[in-house]
Coordinates of C-alpha atoms and ligand atoms in Angstrom, one line a residue:
Chain A
M19 CA 10.4 15.3 26.1
V20 CA 12.5 14.8 23.0
K21 CA 10.9 16.2 19.8
L22 CA 11.6 15.7 16.1
L23 CA 11.8 18.6 13.6
T24 CA 10.9 18.0 10.0
I25 CA 11.9 20.7 7.5
D26 CA 10.3 20.0 4.2
D27 CA 8.3 22.1 1.8
S28 CA 5.9 19.2 1.1
K29 CA 3.0 19.2 3.6
T30 CA 2.4 15.6 2.6
I31 CA 5.9 14.5 3.7
R32 CA 5.6 16.5 6.9
R33 CA 2.4 14.8 7.7
V34 CA 3.8 11.4 7.0
I35 CA 6.8 12.1 9.2
A36 CA 4.6 13.6 11.9
G37 CA 2.5 10.4 12.0
I38 CA 5.5 8.1 12.1
G39 CA 7.2 10.2 14.7
A40 CA 4.1 10.2 16.9
A41 CA 3.9 6.4 16.7
L42 CA 7.4 6.2 17.9
G43 CA 6.5 8.4 20.8
Y44 CA 7.9 11.7 19.7
E45 CA 6.2 15.0 19.1
V46 CA 7.0 16.4 15.7
L47 CA 7.6 20.1 15.0
E48 CA 7.2 21.2 11.4
A49 CA 8.8 23.8 9.2
E50 CA 8.0 24.4 5.5
H51 CA 11.4 25.8 4.5
G52 CA 14.9 26.3 5.8
A53 CA 14.4 29.7 7.4
A54 CA 11.3 28.6 9.2
G55 CA 13.3 25.5 10.4
L56 CA 16.0 27.7 11.9
E57 CA 13.4 29.8 13.6
V58 CA 12.0 26.7 15.2
L59 CA 15.5 25.9 16.4
E60 CA 15.9 29.4 17.9
Q61 CA 12.9 28.6 20.1
H62 CA 13.2 24.9 20.8
A63 CA 16.8 23.8 20.2
D64 CA 17.1 22.1 23.6
E65 CA 14.0 19.9 23.0
V66 CA 14.8 18.8 19.4
G67 CA 16.5 15.4 19.4
L68 CA 16.6 14.9 15.6
I69 CA 16.1 17.0 12.5
L70 CA 14.7 15.5 9.3
L71 CA 15.7 17.7 6.5
D72 CA 14.7 17.9 2.8
W73 CA 17.2 18.9 0.1
N74 CA 15.2 20.7 -2.5
M75 CA 13.2 23.6 -1.0
P76 CA 12.5 27.1 -2.0
G77 CA 15.0 29.5 -0.5
M78 CA 17.9 27.8 1.3
N79 CA 18.5 24.3 0.1
G80 CA 18.9 21.5 2.6
L81 CA 22.6 21.5 2.4
E82 CA 22.8 25.2 3.3
V83 CA 20.4 24.6 6.2
L84 CA 22.6 21.7 7.4
K85 CA 25.7 23.8 7.2
T86 CA 24.0 26.6 9.2
I87 CA 23.0 24.2 11.9
K88 CA 26.4 22.6 12.2
A89 CA 28.1 26.1 12.4
N90 CA 25.9 27.1 15.3
Q91 CA 27.4 26.3 18.8
N92 CA 23.9 25.7 20.2
W93 CA 22.6 23.5 17.5
K94 CA 25.5 21.6 16.2
H95 CA 25.1 18.6 18.5
I96 CA 21.6 17.9 17.2
P97 CA 21.7 15.0 14.7
V98 CA 20.4 15.7 11.3
M99 CA 19.0 13.1 8.9
M100 CA 18.5 14.0 5.2
V101 CA 15.2 12.9 3.8
T102 CA 15.2 13.6 0.1
T103 CA 14.5 12.4 -3.5
E104 CA 18.2 13.2 -4.4
G105 CA 19.8 9.8 -4.4
E106 CA 23.1 10.4 -6.1
R107 CA 26.3 9.7 -4.3
E108 CA 27.6 13.2 -4.8
Y109 CA 24.7 14.5 -2.8
I110 CA 25.2 11.9 -0.1
I111 CA 28.9 12.6 0.2
Q112 CA 28.2 16.4 0.6
A113 CA 25.6 15.8 3.2
I114 CA 27.5 13.3 5.3
Q115 CA 30.7 15.5 5.1
A116 CA 28.7 18.5 6.2
G117 CA 27.7 16.5 9.3
A118 CA 24.4 14.6 8.5
I119 CA 24.2 11.4 10.4
H120 CA 22.0 9.6 7.9
Y121 CA 20.6 10.0 4.4
Q122 CA 17.2 8.6 3.6
T123 CA 16.0 8.7 0.1
K124 CA 12.4 9.1 -0.9
P125 CA 10.3 7.1 -1.5
F126 CA 10.7 5.1 1.7
T127 CA 8.6 2.6 3.5
Q128 CA 7.1 3.4 6.8
E129 CA 9.2 0.5 8.2
D130 CA 12.4 1.9 6.8
I131 CA 12.1 5.4 8.0
S132 CA 10.9 4.4 11.5
A133 CA 13.9 2.1 11.8
R134 CA 16.3 4.9 10.7
I135 CA 14.7 7.4 13.2
M136 CA 15.1 4.9 16.1
E137 CA 18.7 4.3 15.0
A138 CA 19.5 8.0 14.8
L139 CA 18.1 8.5 18.3
G140 CA 20.2 5.7 19.6
Q141 CA 17.2 3.6 20.4
G142 CA 17.9 0.7 18.0
K143 CA 18.5 -2.4 19.9
G144 CA 21.9 -4.1 19.5
R145 CA 23.1 -1.4 17.2
S146 CA 26.5 0.1 17.1
G147 CA 25.2 3.3 18.6
G148 CA 25.9 6.6 17.0
N149 CA 27.6 6.5 13.7
V150 CA 30.7 8.5 13.1
A151 CA 30.2 11.1 10.4
Chain B
M26 CA 31.2 6.8 -10.0
A27 CA 28.9 3.7 -10.1
I28 CA 29.4 0.3 -8.6
T29 CA 31.5 -2.0 -10.8
K30 CA 30.5 -5.5 -11.7
E31 CA 33.3 -6.9 -9.6
E32 CA 32.4 -4.8 -6.6
F33 CA 28.7 -5.8 -7.0
D34 CA 29.6 -9.4 -7.0
L35 CA 31.8 -9.1 -3.9
I36 CA 29.1 -7.2 -2.0
R37 CA 26.3 -9.5 -2.9
Q38 CA 28.3 -12.6 -2.1
F39 CA 29.0 -11.1 1.3
V40 CA 25.4 -10.3 1.9
H41 CA 24.4 -13.8 0.9
E42 CA 26.9 -15.4 3.1
H43 CA 25.8 -13.5 6.2
S44 CA 22.0 -13.3 5.7
G45 CA 21.1 -15.7 2.9
I46 CA 19.7 -12.7 1.0
L47 CA 20.3 -13.2 -2.7
V48 CA 20.8 -10.0 -4.7
G49 CA 19.8 -10.8 -8.3
D50 CA 21.6 -9.9 -11.5
G51 CA 21.0 -6.4 -12.7
K52 CA 20.2 -5.2 -9.1
E53 CA 23.3 -2.9 -9.0
Y54 CA 21.0 0.0 -8.3
L55 CA 19.6 -1.7 -5.2
V56 CA 23.0 -2.2 -3.7
E57 CA 24.0 1.4 -4.6
N58 CA 20.8 2.9 -3.2
R59 CA 21.0 1.0 0.0
L60 CA 24.7 1.1 0.8
N61 CA 25.8 4.4 -0.6
V62 CA 25.2 6.1 2.8
I63 CA 27.2 3.5 4.7
L64 CA 30.0 3.7 2.2
V65 CA 30.2 7.5 2.6
K66 CA 30.0 7.3 6.4
N67 CA 32.8 4.8 6.5
K68 CA 35.0 7.1 4.4
C69 CA 35.3 4.6 1.6
D70 CA 35.8 5.9 -1.9
N71 CA 34.4 2.8 -3.6
F72 CA 32.6 -0.4 -2.8
F73 CA 35.8 -2.4 -2.9
Q74 CA 37.0 -0.5 0.1
L75 CA 33.7 -1.1 1.9
Y76 CA 34.0 -4.8 1.1
E77 CA 37.6 -4.8 2.6
K78 CA 36.3 -3.2 5.7
L79 CA 33.4 -5.6 6.0
K80 CA 35.7 -8.6 5.7
K81 CA 37.7 -7.3 8.7
D82 CA 34.8 -6.1 10.8
N83 CA 32.1 -8.7 11.0
G84 CA 30.5 -6.8 13.9
A85 CA 28.6 -3.5 13.8
L86 CA 29.3 -2.7 10.2
C87 CA 28.2 -6.1 9.1
V88 CA 24.9 -5.7 11.0
E89 CA 24.4 -2.3 9.5
V90 CA 25.0 -3.5 5.9
I91 CA 22.6 -6.5 6.3
D92 CA 20.0 -4.4 8.0
A93 CA 20.2 -2.0 5.1
M94 CA 19.8 -4.8 2.6
T95 CA 16.6 -6.2 4.1
T96 CA 13.2 -5.4 2.7
N97 CA 10.9 -4.9 5.6
E98 CA 7.5 -4.1 4.1
T99 CA 4.7 -5.7 5.9
L100 CA 0.9 -5.4 6.5
W101 CA -1.7 -6.3 9.1
F102 CA -3.5 -9.5 8.1
R103 CA -1.4 -9.8 4.9
D104 CA -3.2 -11.9 2.3
T105 CA -7.0 -12.1 2.8
S106 CA -7.3 -15.8 2.0
F107 CA -4.5 -16.7 4.4
F108 CA -6.1 -14.9 7.3
A109 CA -9.4 -16.5 6.4
A110 CA -7.6 -19.9 6.6
L111 CA -6.1 -18.8 9.9
S112 CA -9.4 -17.8 11.5
N113 CA -11.4 -20.7 10.2
F114 CA -8.8 -23.5 10.5
V115 CA -5.5 -22.9 12.2
I116 CA -6.8 -20.9 15.1
P117 CA -9.6 -23.3 16.0
T118 CA -7.2 -26.2 15.8
L119 CA -4.8 -24.4 18.1
L120 CA -7.5 -23.5 20.6
E121 CA -8.7 -27.0 20.7
K122 CA -5.2 -28.2 21.3
A123 CA -4.7 -25.7 24.1
L124 CA -7.4 -27.4 26.1
H125 CA -5.1 -30.3 26.8
K126 CA -1.7 -28.8 26.3
P127 CA -0.2 -26.4 28.7
K128 CA 1.6 -24.2 26.2
I129 CA 0.9 -23.7 22.5
R130 CA 4.0 -22.2 20.8
I131 CA 3.8 -20.1 17.7
W132 CA 6.7 -18.6 15.7
S133 CA 6.7 -15.7 13.4
A134 CA 10.1 -16.2 11.8
A135 CA 10.6 -12.9 9.9
C136 CA 8.3 -10.6 11.8
S137 CA 9.5 -7.2 10.5
T138 CA 7.8 -4.4 12.5
G139 CA 5.5 -6.8 14.3
Q140 CA 2.2 -6.7 12.3
E141 CA 2.2 -10.4 11.6
P142 CA 2.6 -11.8 15.2
Y143 CA 0.2 -9.2 16.6
S144 CA -2.3 -10.0 13.9
V145 CA -2.1 -13.7 15.0
A146 CA -2.4 -12.8 18.7
M147 CA -5.5 -10.7 18.0
L148 CA -7.2 -13.4 16.0
L149 CA -6.5 -15.9 18.8
D150 CA -8.0 -13.6 21.4
Q151 CA -11.0 -12.9 19.2
A152 CA -11.7 -16.6 18.7
R153 CA -11.2 -17.3 22.4
S154 CA -13.9 -14.8 23.3
A155 CA -16.2 -16.4 20.8
M156 CA -15.8 -19.7 22.5
G157 CA -17.0 -18.3 25.8
K158 CA -16.3 -20.0 29.1
T159 CA -14.8 -23.1 27.8
A160 CA -12.0 -21.2 26.1
P161 CA -8.4 -21.8 27.2
P162 CA -6.7 -18.7 28.7
L163 CA -4.7 -16.5 26.4
D164 CA -1.5 -17.1 28.3
R165 CA -1.6 -20.7 27.1
F166 CA -0.2 -19.2 23.9
A167 CA 3.3 -18.0 23.4
I168 CA 4.3 -16.2 20.2
L169 CA 7.9 -15.9 19.4
A170 CA 8.6 -13.2 16.8
T171 CA 12.1 -13.0 15.3
D172 CA 13.9 -11.0 12.6
I173 CA 17.4 -10.5 11.5
S174 CA 17.1 -6.7 11.6
P175 CA 17.5 -5.1 15.0
S176 CA 16.0 -1.8 13.9
V177 CA 12.6 -3.3 12.8
L178 CA 12.6 -5.3 16.0
S179 CA 12.9 -2.3 18.2
I180 CA 9.7 -0.9 16.6
A181 CA 7.9 -4.3 16.8
T182 CA 8.8 -4.4 20.5
M183 CA 7.3 -1.0 21.2
G184 CA 4.0 -2.0 19.5
R185 CA 3.1 1.5 18.6
Y186 CA 1.8 2.3 15.2
S187 CA 0.9 5.6 13.4
Q188 CA -2.4 6.2 11.7
L189 CA -0.6 5.4 8.5
A190 CA 0.7 2.0 9.6
I191 CA -2.7 1.2 10.9
S192 CA -4.4 2.1 7.6
R193 CA -2.4 -0.7 5.9
G194 CA -4.8 -3.4 6.5
M195 CA -6.1 -3.1 10.1
R196 CA -9.8 -3.8 10.5
P197 CA -11.8 -1.2 12.3
A198 CA -13.3 -3.7 14.7
F199 CA -9.9 -5.0 15.7
L200 CA -8.5 -1.5 16.0
E201 CA -11.2 -0.6 18.5
R202 CA -10.8 -3.8 20.5
F203 CA -7.0 -4.4 20.5
F204 CA -5.4 -1.0 20.5
I205 CA -5.3 1.9 22.9
N206 CA -5.8 5.2 21.0
R207 CA -3.1 7.5 22.3
G208 CA -4.2 10.4 20.1
S209 CA -1.2 10.6 17.8
Y210 CA -0.6 6.9 17.6
Y211 CA -2.2 3.5 18.5
E212 CA -0.6 1.1 21.0
V213 CA -1.2 -2.6 21.0
A214 CA -3.2 -3.5 24.1
P215 CA -1.2 -5.1 26.9
G216 CA -3.0 -8.5 26.8
I217 CA -1.9 -8.9 23.2
H218 CA 1.5 -7.5 23.7
D219 CA 2.2 -9.8 26.6
I220 CA 2.0 -13.0 24.7
V221 CA 4.5 -11.9 22.0
T222 CA 8.2 -12.1 22.7
F223 CA 10.6 -10.5 20.2
K224 CA 14.2 -11.7 19.6
Q225 CA 16.8 -11.1 17.0
F226 CA 17.4 -14.3 15.0
N227 CA 19.1 -15.1 11.7
L228 CA 17.3 -17.9 9.8
K229 CA 20.8 -19.1 8.7
E230 CA 21.4 -20.2 12.3
D231 CA 20.5 -23.5 14.0
F232 CA 16.8 -23.5 15.0
K233 CA 17.1 -26.1 17.7
P234 CA 17.7 -23.6 20.6
L235 CA 14.3 -22.1 19.8
G236 CA 12.5 -25.3 20.7
S237 CA 9.6 -26.8 18.8
F238 CA 6.4 -25.1 17.6
D239 CA 2.8 -25.9 16.9
F240 CA 2.5 -23.3 14.2
I241 CA 5.2 -21.5 12.3
L242 CA 4.8 -18.5 10.0
C243 CA 7.7 -18.0 7.7
R244 CA 6.2 -15.6 5.2
N245 CA 7.6 -13.5 2.5
V246 CA 11.2 -14.0 3.5
L247 CA 12.4 -17.2 1.7
I248 CA 11.8 -15.4 -1.6
Y249 CA 15.0 -13.4 -0.9
F250 CA 17.1 -16.6 -0.5
S251 CA 19.0 -18.9 -2.8
N252 CA 17.6 -22.3 -3.6
E253 CA 20.1 -24.2 -1.4
L254 CA 19.2 -22.0 1.5
K255 CA 15.5 -22.5 0.9
S256 CA 16.0 -26.2 1.0
E257 CA 18.0 -26.0 4.2
I258 CA 15.4 -23.7 5.9
Y259 CA 12.5 -26.0 4.9
R260 CA 14.4 -28.9 6.5
K261 CA 15.0 -26.9 9.7
L262 CA 11.4 -25.7 9.8
Y263 CA 10.3 -29.3 9.5
E264 CA 12.4 -30.3 12.4
S265 CA 11.1 -27.4 14.5
L266 CA 7.4 -28.3 14.0
V267 CA 5.7 -30.7 16.3
R268 CA 4.3 -33.8 14.7
D269 CA 0.9 -32.2 14.0
G270 CA 2.2 -28.7 13.5
I271 CA 1.3 -26.3 10.7
L272 CA 3.6 -24.2 8.5
S273 CA 2.5 -21.1 6.6
I274 CA 4.6 -19.5 3.9
G275 CA 3.9 -16.5 1.7
A276 CA 1.1 -16.6 -0.9
S277 CA 3.6 -16.6 -3.8
E278 CA 5.9 -19.2 -2.3
S279 CA 5.9 -23.0 -2.5
P280 CA 8.1 -25.7 -1.0
R281 CA 7.9 -27.7 -4.2
G282 CA 11.3 -28.4 -5.6
Y283 CA 13.0 -27.7 -2.3
T284 CA 11.6 -30.4 0.0
T285 CA 9.2 -33.3 0.1
V286 CA 8.7 -33.4 3.8
F287 CA 5.6 -31.3 3.8
E288 CA 2.2 -32.0 2.5
Q289 CA -0.1 -29.2 1.3
V290 CA -3.5 -28.5 2.7
M291 CA -5.7 -26.0 1.0
V292 CA -8.0 -24.0 3.2
E293 CA -10.1 -21.1 2.0
G294 CA -7.9 -20.8 -1.0
A295 CA -4.7 -20.6 1.0
A296 CA -2.0 -23.2 1.1
L297 CA -0.9 -24.5 4.5
Y298 CA 1.7 -27.2 5.1
R299 CA 2.1 -30.0 7.6
P300 CA 4.7 -32.6 8.1
S301 CA 3.8 -35.3 5.6
T302 CA 4.7 -38.2 7.9
N303 CA 1.8 -37.1 10.0
A304 CA -1.3 -39.0 8.9
G305 CA -3.9 -38.1 11.5
L306 CA -4.6 -34.4 11.5
S307 CA -7.9 -33.3 10.0
Chain C
M29 CA 18.8 13.0 -33.2
D30 CA 16.6 10.5 -34.9
H31 CA 13.5 9.8 -32.9
H32 CA 12.7 6.5 -34.5
Q33 CA 16.0 4.7 -34.1
D34 CA 17.1 3.0 -30.9
R35 CA 17.3 5.7 -28.2
P36 CA 19.1 4.3 -25.3
D37 CA 18.4 7.4 -23.2
Q38 CA 14.7 7.1 -23.8
D39 CA 14.7 3.4 -23.1
R40 CA 16.6 3.9 -19.9
L41 CA 14.2 6.7 -19.0
V42 CA 11.2 4.5 -19.6
S43 CA 12.4 1.5 -17.6
G44 CA 13.5 3.9 -14.9
L45 CA 10.1 5.5 -14.8
R46 CA 8.4 2.2 -14.7
D47 CA 10.4 1.0 -11.7
A48 CA 10.2 4.3 -10.0
T49 CA 6.4 4.5 -10.3
I50 CA 5.9 1.0 -9.0
Q51 CA 8.2 1.6 -6.1
V52 CA 6.8 5.0 -5.1
L53 CA 3.2 3.8 -5.1
R54 CA 4.0 0.7 -3.2
T55 CA 6.3 2.1 -0.6
M56 CA 4.6 5.5 0.0
A57 CA 0.9 4.5 -0.6
G58 CA 1.0 0.8 0.0
R59 CA -0.6 0.1 -3.4
E60 CA 0.4 -2.6 -5.8
V61 CA 0.4 -1.3 -9.4
A62 CA 0.5 -3.2 -12.6
Y63 CA 2.4 -1.9 -15.6
V64 CA 0.2 -2.2 -18.6
G65 CA 2.3 -0.9 -21.4
L66 CA 3.8 1.9 -23.4
S67 CA 2.5 4.1 -26.1
A68 CA 3.7 7.2 -27.8
M69 CA 2.2 10.5 -28.8
N70 CA 3.7 13.1 -31.0
Q71 CA 2.4 15.8 -28.8
F72 CA 2.6 16.4 -25.1
V73 CA -1.0 16.9 -23.9
L74 CA -2.5 16.3 -20.5
K75 CA -6.2 16.3 -19.7
D76 CA -6.8 13.9 -16.8
E77 CA -8.4 15.5 -13.8
A78 CA -5.2 15.4 -11.7
C79 CA -1.7 15.8 -13.0
G80 CA 1.8 16.8 -11.9
V81 CA 4.6 18.0 -14.2
V82 CA 8.3 18.3 -13.6
R83 CA 10.8 19.9 -15.9
L84 CA 14.3 18.4 -16.3
R85 CA 17.2 20.6 -17.1
G86 CA 20.9 20.0 -17.7
S87 CA 22.6 17.2 -19.5
V88 CA 19.1 15.9 -20.2
S89 CA 16.2 18.3 -20.7
G90 CA 12.5 17.7 -21.1
L91 CA 9.3 17.1 -19.2
V92 CA 8.1 14.3 -17.1
A93 CA 4.5 14.1 -15.8
I94 CA 2.0 11.9 -14.1
S95 CA -1.8 12.0 -14.5
C96 CA -4.9 10.1 -13.3
G97 CA -8.5 10.7 -12.4
L98 CA -9.5 12.7 -9.4
D99 CA -10.8 9.7 -7.5
L100 CA -7.6 7.9 -7.8
A101 CA -5.5 10.9 -6.9
Q102 CA -7.5 11.4 -3.8
Y103 CA -7.3 7.8 -2.9
L104 CA -3.5 7.7 -3.4
V105 CA -3.0 10.8 -1.3
S106 CA -5.2 9.5 1.4
C107 CA -3.2 6.3 1.5
I108 CA 0.1 8.2 1.7
I109 CA -0.9 10.3 4.6
G110 CA -3.1 7.7 6.2
V111 CA -6.4 9.6 6.5
A112 CA -9.9 9.0 5.2
I113 CA -10.6 10.2 1.6
D114 CA -13.1 12.8 2.7
E115 CA -10.4 14.5 4.7
I116 CA -8.4 15.2 1.5
G117 CA -9.2 18.7 0.5
Q118 CA -7.8 20.7 -2.4
E119 CA -4.7 21.7 -0.5
E120 CA -3.7 18.1 0.5
L121 CA -4.5 16.9 -3.0
L122 CA -2.3 19.5 -4.8
D123 CA 0.6 19.0 -2.4
G124 CA 0.2 15.2 -2.6
V125 CA 0.2 15.2 -6.4
S126 CA 3.3 17.4 -6.5
E127 CA 5.1 15.2 -4.1
L128 CA 4.1 12.0 -6.0
T129 CA 5.4 13.6 -9.2
N130 CA 8.6 14.7 -7.4
M131 CA 9.3 11.2 -6.1
I132 CA 8.6 9.4 -9.4
C133 CA 10.8 11.8 -11.3
G134 CA 13.4 11.9 -8.6
G135 CA 13.8 8.2 -8.9
V136 CA 14.5 8.6 -12.6
K137 CA 17.3 11.1 -12.2
T138 CA 19.6 8.4 -10.9
H139 CA 18.7 6.2 -13.9
L140 CA 19.7 9.0 -16.4
G141 CA 23.4 8.4 -16.1
G142 CA 23.8 10.2 -12.8
G143 CA 26.8 12.4 -12.4
G144 CA 24.6 15.2 -11.1
G145 CA 24.1 16.6 -14.6
V146 CA 20.3 16.7 -14.4
E147 CA 18.4 19.2 -12.4
L148 CA 14.7 18.8 -11.5
L149 CA 12.7 22.0 -11.2
P150 CA 9.9 22.2 -8.6
P151 CA 6.7 20.3 -9.7
L152 CA 3.6 21.9 -11.0
A153 CA 0.3 20.2 -9.9
V154 CA -3.1 20.7 -11.6
V155 CA -6.4 19.3 -10.4
G156 CA -9.8 19.9 -11.8
S157 CA -11.7 19.0 -14.9
E158 CA -11.8 22.0 -17.3
Y159 CA -8.4 22.2 -18.9
V160 CA -6.2 20.8 -21.6
A161 CA -2.4 21.3 -21.1
Q162 CA 0.0 21.2 -23.9
W163 CA 3.7 21.5 -24.1
K164 CA 5.5 22.6 -27.3
T165 CA 8.1 20.0 -28.0
D166 CA 9.7 18.5 -31.0
C167 CA 10.3 15.1 -29.6
D168 CA 7.8 12.3 -29.1
T169 CA 6.3 11.7 -25.8
S170 CA 6.4 8.2 -24.2
V171 CA 3.3 7.3 -22.2
L172 CA 3.5 4.6 -19.6
L173 CA 0.2 3.1 -18.6
F174 CA -0.4 1.5 -15.1
R175 CA -3.4 0.0 -13.4
V176 CA -4.0 0.8 -9.8
D177 CA -6.9 -1.3 -8.5
D178 CA -9.4 -0.5 -11.3
N179 CA -8.1 2.8 -12.4
T180 CA -5.6 4.1 -14.9
F181 CA -2.4 6.0 -13.9
R182 CA -0.2 7.5 -16.6
V183 CA 3.3 8.6 -16.6
Y184 CA 4.7 10.8 -19.5
A185 CA 8.2 11.5 -20.6
S186 CA 9.4 13.8 -23.3
V187 CA 13.2 14.3 -23.2
Ligands
SAM17 C1 9.1 -8.6 3.5 S1 9.4 -8.8 5.3 C2 8.1 -10.0 5.6 C3 7.3 -9.6 6.9 C4 6.1 -10.5 7.3 N1 6.5 -11.9 7.5 C5 5.1 -10.4 6.2 O1 4.9 -11.4 5.5 O2 4.4 -9.4 6.1 C6 10.9 -9.8 5.3 C7 11.6 -9.8 6.6 O3 12.6 -10.8 6.6 C8 13.7 -10.4 7.3 N2 14.9 -11.2 7.0 C9 15.7 -11.2 5.9 N3 16.7 -12.1 6.0 C10 16.6 -12.7 7.1 C11 17.3 -13.7 7.8 N4 18.4 -14.3 7.2 N5 16.9 -14.1 9.0 C12 15.8 -13.6 9.6 N6 15.1 -12.6 9.0 C13 15.4 -12.2 7.8 C14 13.8 -8.9 7.0 O4 14.6 -8.2 7.9 C15 12.4 -8.5 6.8 O5 11.9 -7.9 8.0

């Protein structure tokens, strides 16, 4: 079964995402910082269908985590969506160039993020399918 | 590098042309927030380039931009007085009608993630059970639920909601009765799900192919449109209603100034509308 | 800098904070808030039962904070994660208040001219009744007042 992985230092956000993911029918794995997220990937890379990644975290920031994921042969196919309060275009450009497939700013509505998750997993109906990064 | 005034005007005109959504003056930040990602993904350096691409595309990119510009917030049983009017007036009227009409058609015209049409279906079923043996069967009712945004529709179609989505207005008694608790989420029960059909539909299009309806909910969507489009949609809504049909719009909306074809009925503090040529409904 | 003349930065910050607060509480917590108005203090003092503080550093520097009563904080956090109020323990509350602060202040960064010149340091959250917090600052503090249902929610900015 496809799982989602949320890497965010805020437990609140992890719980919100876990609830939404569950409603969409996906189990959600949680990691509270980048290194923990990479550890989860070591174990579960073949089950993870989408990673939701925060930017500002203690230790590695989200961009560094993203680059690490994209540099790893076993992980680089997993789509990554940034979920962050950083809304400036410079950040978006860096993330998309580093291989993120979507960039969701906080705050978000439940409807918004659910829609983006479905889209990222290629489940949106009538959509253009995967977006080219 | 922020959006320029010219770019802002081009983009908002494009959005308006394709969806009716009006982006007001001073809402540059809205366009930036919502379209920056699409801009970057499409390798555009500025909004003008994105606009040029949009003009040529008209397919997937256009859908994506419009999707991003929609506001999809919604609640279960949104507006207490409206749902009181629904339970105490609209639903009984429709049930009564269903006793001698084979199909009662209801349309939720901007359904977002489905809370609105499912709420109506649940109220219908609840009122039916209260009627006992004389009640018309639930499949006498067909609810069509449409929205322009394909991504919210895919969620509506699934009919699965997180605890968080449920907490936004769902009543405990209804939760118990009309949902299956799947542990980490709640799923709309099959009986309710079965009477709702979801379909992508742009309110700028011709309504005729959809057929006519006994009850239309067009709530909290016209607020995003220009005055001309509001008038046009009120006219099309009128044509889509059966003679004794009922229209419901958002609590902060009014057809006044856009059309004279509806007359207002106040029920439980909520305004409902019916075709004004119709004299006999009470 | 003259604090009593027109301060476009401060004005932009205030309107940015107002919009961000309304948006954060409505999208994340599903609550409608009403903006009541603005006042100023010549000190930066917090004493509500729940508060969160974020420091801004870079081309604009200063402090942004939120504060409200414990009941409201618990209620808002319960709305955000979608659980009953009695399931909100201290840990959830602290994390929820931090994240609220983070999102409200994050929304403001973009309003401050952008360009990536401002950095937000990680939020500090305080809950409990026995404290007064003060920040030494030589600029005035703007205080934005909001009503959420029947409670008061405050947002402070000193930059
Ligand atoms: C704020 S929601 C309202 C949802 C629900 N009716 C309610 O009142 O809670 C507005 C919805 O209108 C949809 N919408 C916007 N423009 C539209 C159009 N031109 N045609 C159809 N739907 C549209 C959006 O996608 C969004 O889901």
